[in-house]
Short mmCIF file of C-alpha atoms in Angstrom, two decimals:
data_model
loop_
_atom_site.label_atom_id
_atom_site.label_comp_id
_atom_site.label_asym_id
_atom_site.label_seq_id
_atom_site.Cartn_x
_atom_site.Cartn_y
_atom_site.Cartn_z
CA MET G 1 0.00 0.00 0.00
CA SER G 2 1.42 3.41 -1.02
CA ILE G 3 0.82 5.53 2.06
CA ARG G 4 2.23 8.62 0.38
CA HIS G 5 -0.24 8.39 -2.49
CA GLY G 6 -3.07 7.59 -0.10
CA LEU G 7 -2.32 10.80 1.82
CA LEU G 8 -2.10 12.77 -1.42
CA ALA G 9 -5.53 11.46 -2.41
CA LEU G 10 -7.00 12.69 0.89
CA LEU G 11 -5.25 16.06 0.60
CA GLU G 12 -6.70 16.59 -2.86
CA ARG G 13 -10.06 16.98 -1.10
CA GLY G 14 -8.67 19.89 0.91
CA PRO G 15 -6.02 20.77 3.54
CA ARG G 16 -5.72 18.32 6.44
CA TYR G 17 -3.56 17.91 9.54
CA GLY G 18 -1.74 14.73 10.55
CA SER G 19 -4.15 12.97 12.91
CA GLN G 20 -7.06 13.95 10.65
CA LEU G 21 -5.32 12.26 7.73
CA ARG G 22 -4.75 9.14 9.81
CA THR G 23 -8.42 8.98 10.83
CA GLU G 24 -9.66 9.46 7.25
CA PHE G 25 -7.15 6.97 5.85
CA GLU G 26 -8.28 4.28 8.31
CA SER G 27 -11.94 5.13 7.72
CA ARG G 28 -11.53 4.80 3.96
CA THR G 29 -9.75 1.43 4.27
CA GLY G 30 -11.73 0.07 7.22
CA SER G 31 -8.59 0.07 9.42
CA THR G 32 -7.19 -2.74 7.26
CA TRP G 33 -3.85 -0.91 7.16
CA PRO G 34 -3.66 1.01 10.46
CA LEU G 35 -1.32 3.99 10.65
CA ASN G 36 0.21 5.76 13.60
CA VAL G 37 0.53 9.53 13.76
CA GLY G 38 4.33 9.37 13.62
CA GLN G 39 4.18 7.45 10.36
CA VAL G 40 1.79 10.03 8.90
CA TYR G 41 3.98 12.98 9.85
CA THR G 42 7.12 11.25 8.59
CA THR G 43 5.40 10.70 5.24
CA LEU G 44 4.18 14.30 5.15
CA ALA G 45 7.74 15.53 5.76
CA ARG G 46 8.96 13.49 2.78
CA LEU G 47 6.11 14.73 0.62
CA GLU G 48 6.99 18.30 1.55
CA ARG G 49 10.66 17.65 0.80
CA ASP G 50 9.68 16.35 -2.66
CA GLY G 51 7.47 19.38 -3.33
CA LEU G 52 4.25 17.35 -3.38
CA VAL G 53 2.64 19.05 -0.37
CA ALA G 54 3.16 22.37 1.39
CA PRO G 55 2.14 23.79 4.78
CA GLY G 56 -1.30 25.35 4.46
CA GLY G 57 -1.57 27.41 7.65
CA GLU G 58 -3.38 26.35 10.80
CA ASP G 59 -6.94 25.55 11.76
CA THR G 60 -8.82 27.19 14.64
CA ALA G 61 -7.37 24.62 17.07
CA GLY G 62 -3.78 25.41 16.06
CA HIS G 63 -3.18 22.24 14.01
CA THR G 64 -0.70 22.64 11.16
CA LEU G 65 -2.51 21.99 7.89
CA TYR G 66 -0.97 20.50 4.77
CA ALA G 67 -2.14 21.11 1.22
CA ILE G 68 -1.38 19.27 -1.99
CA THR G 69 0.67 21.20 -4.55
CA GLU G 70 0.18 21.17 -8.29
CA THR G 71 3.18 18.85 -8.58
CA GLY G 72 1.57 16.60 -6.01
CA ARG G 73 -1.69 16.58 -7.94
CA HIS G 74 0.14 15.52 -11.12
CA GLU G 75 1.93 12.77 -9.18
CA LEU G 76 -1.36 11.55 -7.70
CA HIS G 77 -3.13 11.29 -11.07
CA ALA G 78 -0.09 9.63 -12.63
CA TRP G 79 -0.34 7.05 -9.82
CA TYR G 80 -4.03 6.47 -10.60
CA GLU G 81 -3.19 5.83 -14.25
CA ARG G 82 -0.07 3.69 -13.64
CA PRO G 83 -0.58 -0.08 -13.20
CA VAL G 84 0.72 -1.52 -9.94
CA ASP G 85 4.18 -2.96 -10.55
CA ARG G 86 4.33 -6.74 -9.95
CA ALA G 87 8.01 -7.09 -10.92
CA ASN G 88 8.96 -7.21 -7.23
CA PRO G 89 6.04 -8.91 -5.46
CA PRO G 90 5.80 -8.31 -1.72
CA ARG G 91 7.15 -11.07 0.52
CA ASP G 92 4.38 -13.41 1.57
CA GLU G 93 4.95 -14.91 5.02
CA LEU G 94 2.83 -17.99 4.27
CA ALA G 95 4.75 -18.81 1.08
CA ILE G 96 8.06 -18.38 2.92
CA LYS G 97 6.84 -20.57 5.80
CA LEU G 98 5.82 -23.44 3.51
CA ALA G 99 9.02 -23.14 1.48
CA MET G 100 11.09 -23.45 4.67
CA ALA G 101 8.91 -26.24 6.09
CA VAL G 102 9.58 -28.53 3.10
CA GLY G 103 12.05 -31.11 4.35
CA ALA G 104 12.53 -29.39 7.71
CA PRO G 105 13.27 -32.01 10.41
CA GLY G 106 10.39 -32.61 12.79
CA VAL G 107 7.90 -30.49 10.80
CA ASP G 108 4.69 -31.98 9.44
CA ILE G 109 4.07 -29.67 6.51
CA ARG G 110 0.58 -31.08 5.95
CA ALA G 111 -0.30 -30.11 9.52
CA VAL G 112 1.04 -26.61 8.80
CA ILE G 113 -1.18 -26.40 5.71
CA GLN G 114 -4.22 -27.67 7.61
CA SER G 115 -3.72 -25.13 10.40
CA GLN G 116 -3.42 -22.29 7.90
CA ARG G 117 -6.44 -23.49 5.93
CA HIS G 118 -8.55 -23.29 9.09
CA ALA G 119 -7.37 -19.71 9.74
CA THR G 120 -7.92 -18.73 6.10
CA VAL G 121 -11.48 -20.04 6.05
CA GLN G 122 -12.20 -18.22 9.33
CA ALA G 123 -10.84 -14.97 7.85
CA MET G 124 -12.99 -15.45 4.75
CA GLN G 125 -16.08 -15.86 6.92
CA ASP G 126 -15.20 -12.71 8.89
CA TYR G 127 -14.67 -10.69 5.70
CA THR G 128 -17.95 -11.96 4.27
CA ARG G 129 -19.78 -10.88 7.43
CA LEU G 130 -18.18 -7.41 7.27
CA LYS G 131 -19.11 -7.18 3.58
CA ALA G 132 -22.76 -7.82 4.47
CA GLN G 133 -22.59 -5.05 7.08
CA ALA G 134 -21.02 -2.63 4.60
CA LEU G 135 -23.71 -3.38 2.01
CA ALA G 136 -26.42 -2.86 4.63
CA ALA G 137 -24.89 0.49 5.62
CA ILE G 138 -24.77 1.63 1.98
CA GLU G 139 -28.37 0.61 1.36
CA SER G 140 -29.63 2.26 4.55
CA GLY G 141 -27.61 5.45 4.09
CA ARG G 142 -26.64 5.43 7.77
CA SER G 143 -23.13 6.78 7.19
CA GLY G 144 -20.86 8.32 4.58
CA GLU G 145 -21.54 6.35 1.43
CA ARG G 146 -18.17 7.12 -0.15
CA ASP G 147 -16.25 5.59 2.77
CA ASP G 148 -18.59 2.60 2.86
CA ILE G 149 -18.11 1.94 -0.85
CA ALA G 150 -14.33 2.27 -0.47
CA TRP G 151 -14.39 -0.17 2.47
CA LEU G 152 -16.59 -2.55 0.46
CA LEU G 153 -14.05 -2.64 -2.38
CA VAL G 154 -11.23 -3.34 0.09
CA LEU G 155 -13.26 -6.12 1.70
CA GLU G 156 -14.03 -7.75 -1.63
CA GLN G 157 -10.32 -7.70 -2.51
CA LEU G 158 -9.57 -9.41 0.81
CA ILE G 159 -12.27 -12.01 0.15
CA PHE G 160 -10.87 -12.79 -3.32
CA GLN G 161 -7.38 -12.95 -1.81
CA THR G 162 -8.38 -15.44 0.90
CA GLU G 163 -10.32 -17.55 -1.61
CA ALA G 164 -7.19 -17.73 -3.78
CA GLU G 165 -5.10 -18.59 -0.73
CA ALA G 166 -7.45 -21.43 0.20
CA ARG G 167 -7.23 -22.83 -3.35
CA TRP G 168 -3.45 -22.54 -3.27
CA LEU G 169 -3.27 -24.44 0.04
CA ASP G 170 -5.42 -27.21 -1.47
CA HIS G 171 -3.05 -27.30 -4.44
CA CYS G 172 0.02 -27.47 -2.17
CA GLU G 173 -1.42 -30.41 -0.26
CA SER G 174 -2.31 -32.28 -3.47
CA ARG G 175 1.13 -31.59 -4.88
CA LEU G 176 2.84 -32.96 -1.77
CA VAL G 177 0.67 -36.08 -1.83
CA ARG G 178 1.58 -36.76 -5.48
CA LEU G 179 5.29 -36.16 -4.88
CA SER G 180 5.24 -38.38 -1.81
CA ALA G 181 3.54 -41.19 -3.75
CA ARG G 182 6.11 -40.91 -6.53
CA GLY G 183 8.95 -41.02 -4.01
CA GLU G 184 7.55 -44.20 -2.48
CA ARG G 185 7.32 -45.87 -5.90
CA ALA G 186 10.88 -44.98 -6.93
CA PRO G 187 12.73 -47.64 -4.86
CA ALA G 188 10.44 -50.39 -6.12
CA GLU G 189 11.09 -49.31 -9.68
CA ALA G 190 14.86 -49.17 -9.10
CA GLU G 191 15.05 -52.76 -7.78
CA PRO G 192 13.47 -55.41 -10.05
CA PRO G 193 11.29 -57.98 -8.30
CA GLU G 194 13.01 -61.21 -7.29
CA GLY G 195 13.25 -63.68 -10.15
CA THR G 196 13.34 -60.98 -12.86
CA THR G 197 16.25 -59.37 -14.62
CA ASP G 198 16.95 -55.68 -14.93
CA PRO G 199 17.47 -55.12 -18.67
CA THR G 200 20.21 -52.58 -17.94
CA THR G 201 22.28 -55.11 -15.90
CA PRO G 202 24.60 -57.42 -17.96
CA THR G 203 23.71 -61.13 -17.57
CA THR G 204 26.20 -64.01 -17.37
CA THR G 205 25.50 -64.77 -21.04
CA ASP G 206 26.15 -61.15 -21.98
CA ARG G 207 29.50 -61.19 -20.16
CA SER G 208 30.50 -64.46 -21.83
CA LEU G 209 29.67 -63.13 -25.29
CA SER G 210 31.63 -59.97 -24.54
CA ARG G 211 34.73 -61.97 -23.58
CA THR G 212 34.40 -64.12 -26.73
CA ALA G 213 34.18 -61.03 -28.92
CA ARG G 214 37.32 -59.56 -27.33
CA THR G 215 39.22 -62.85 -27.88
CA ARG G 216 38.30 -62.93 -31.57
CA ARG G 217 39.40 -59.33 -32.03
CA VAL G 218 42.79 -60.16 -30.50
#
């Protein structure tokens, strides 16, 4: 999540001070990505350094206001138009955990998958419940519709993400089962059953014929 662009988007609606930006950011995203005030002010300082925002005076309570500059507005709209770069995907803790669990001594990777699947399904149920609440709020008009719609979009992204994660976990388990079965078959295939001959192993007859051929050549 680009916090700097999120703050620019809020500032385009008018000057804001730090804690106000934090509150509106969390309201718009349903507190999915909580911010602390220090993080907000650090980001504002960098935006000011880059010429994207500028101090905009104070409000009646003495809070320092920040306003988006024209350069900042151009940067914001360029961000809207620019696809999100997937060349360097964010590190996913679950993928790293499963990658490290493969072959780790004393770790039952299928138990790890099962535990995560339970948590993923629970999260999906929670997101679905919150989605129903957001839809009800939009339909009733009880609160700011723009924030509710924004939160609904975030929730639906989280639901799709957890659904994909659940499918991936199922795939991982199936993959491990197939690889395990193949590994168990390999020794049996490497050692021919008793009473049969491995076609790649020379027989006594083959060795005798080879010696005869060498004698004739000499």
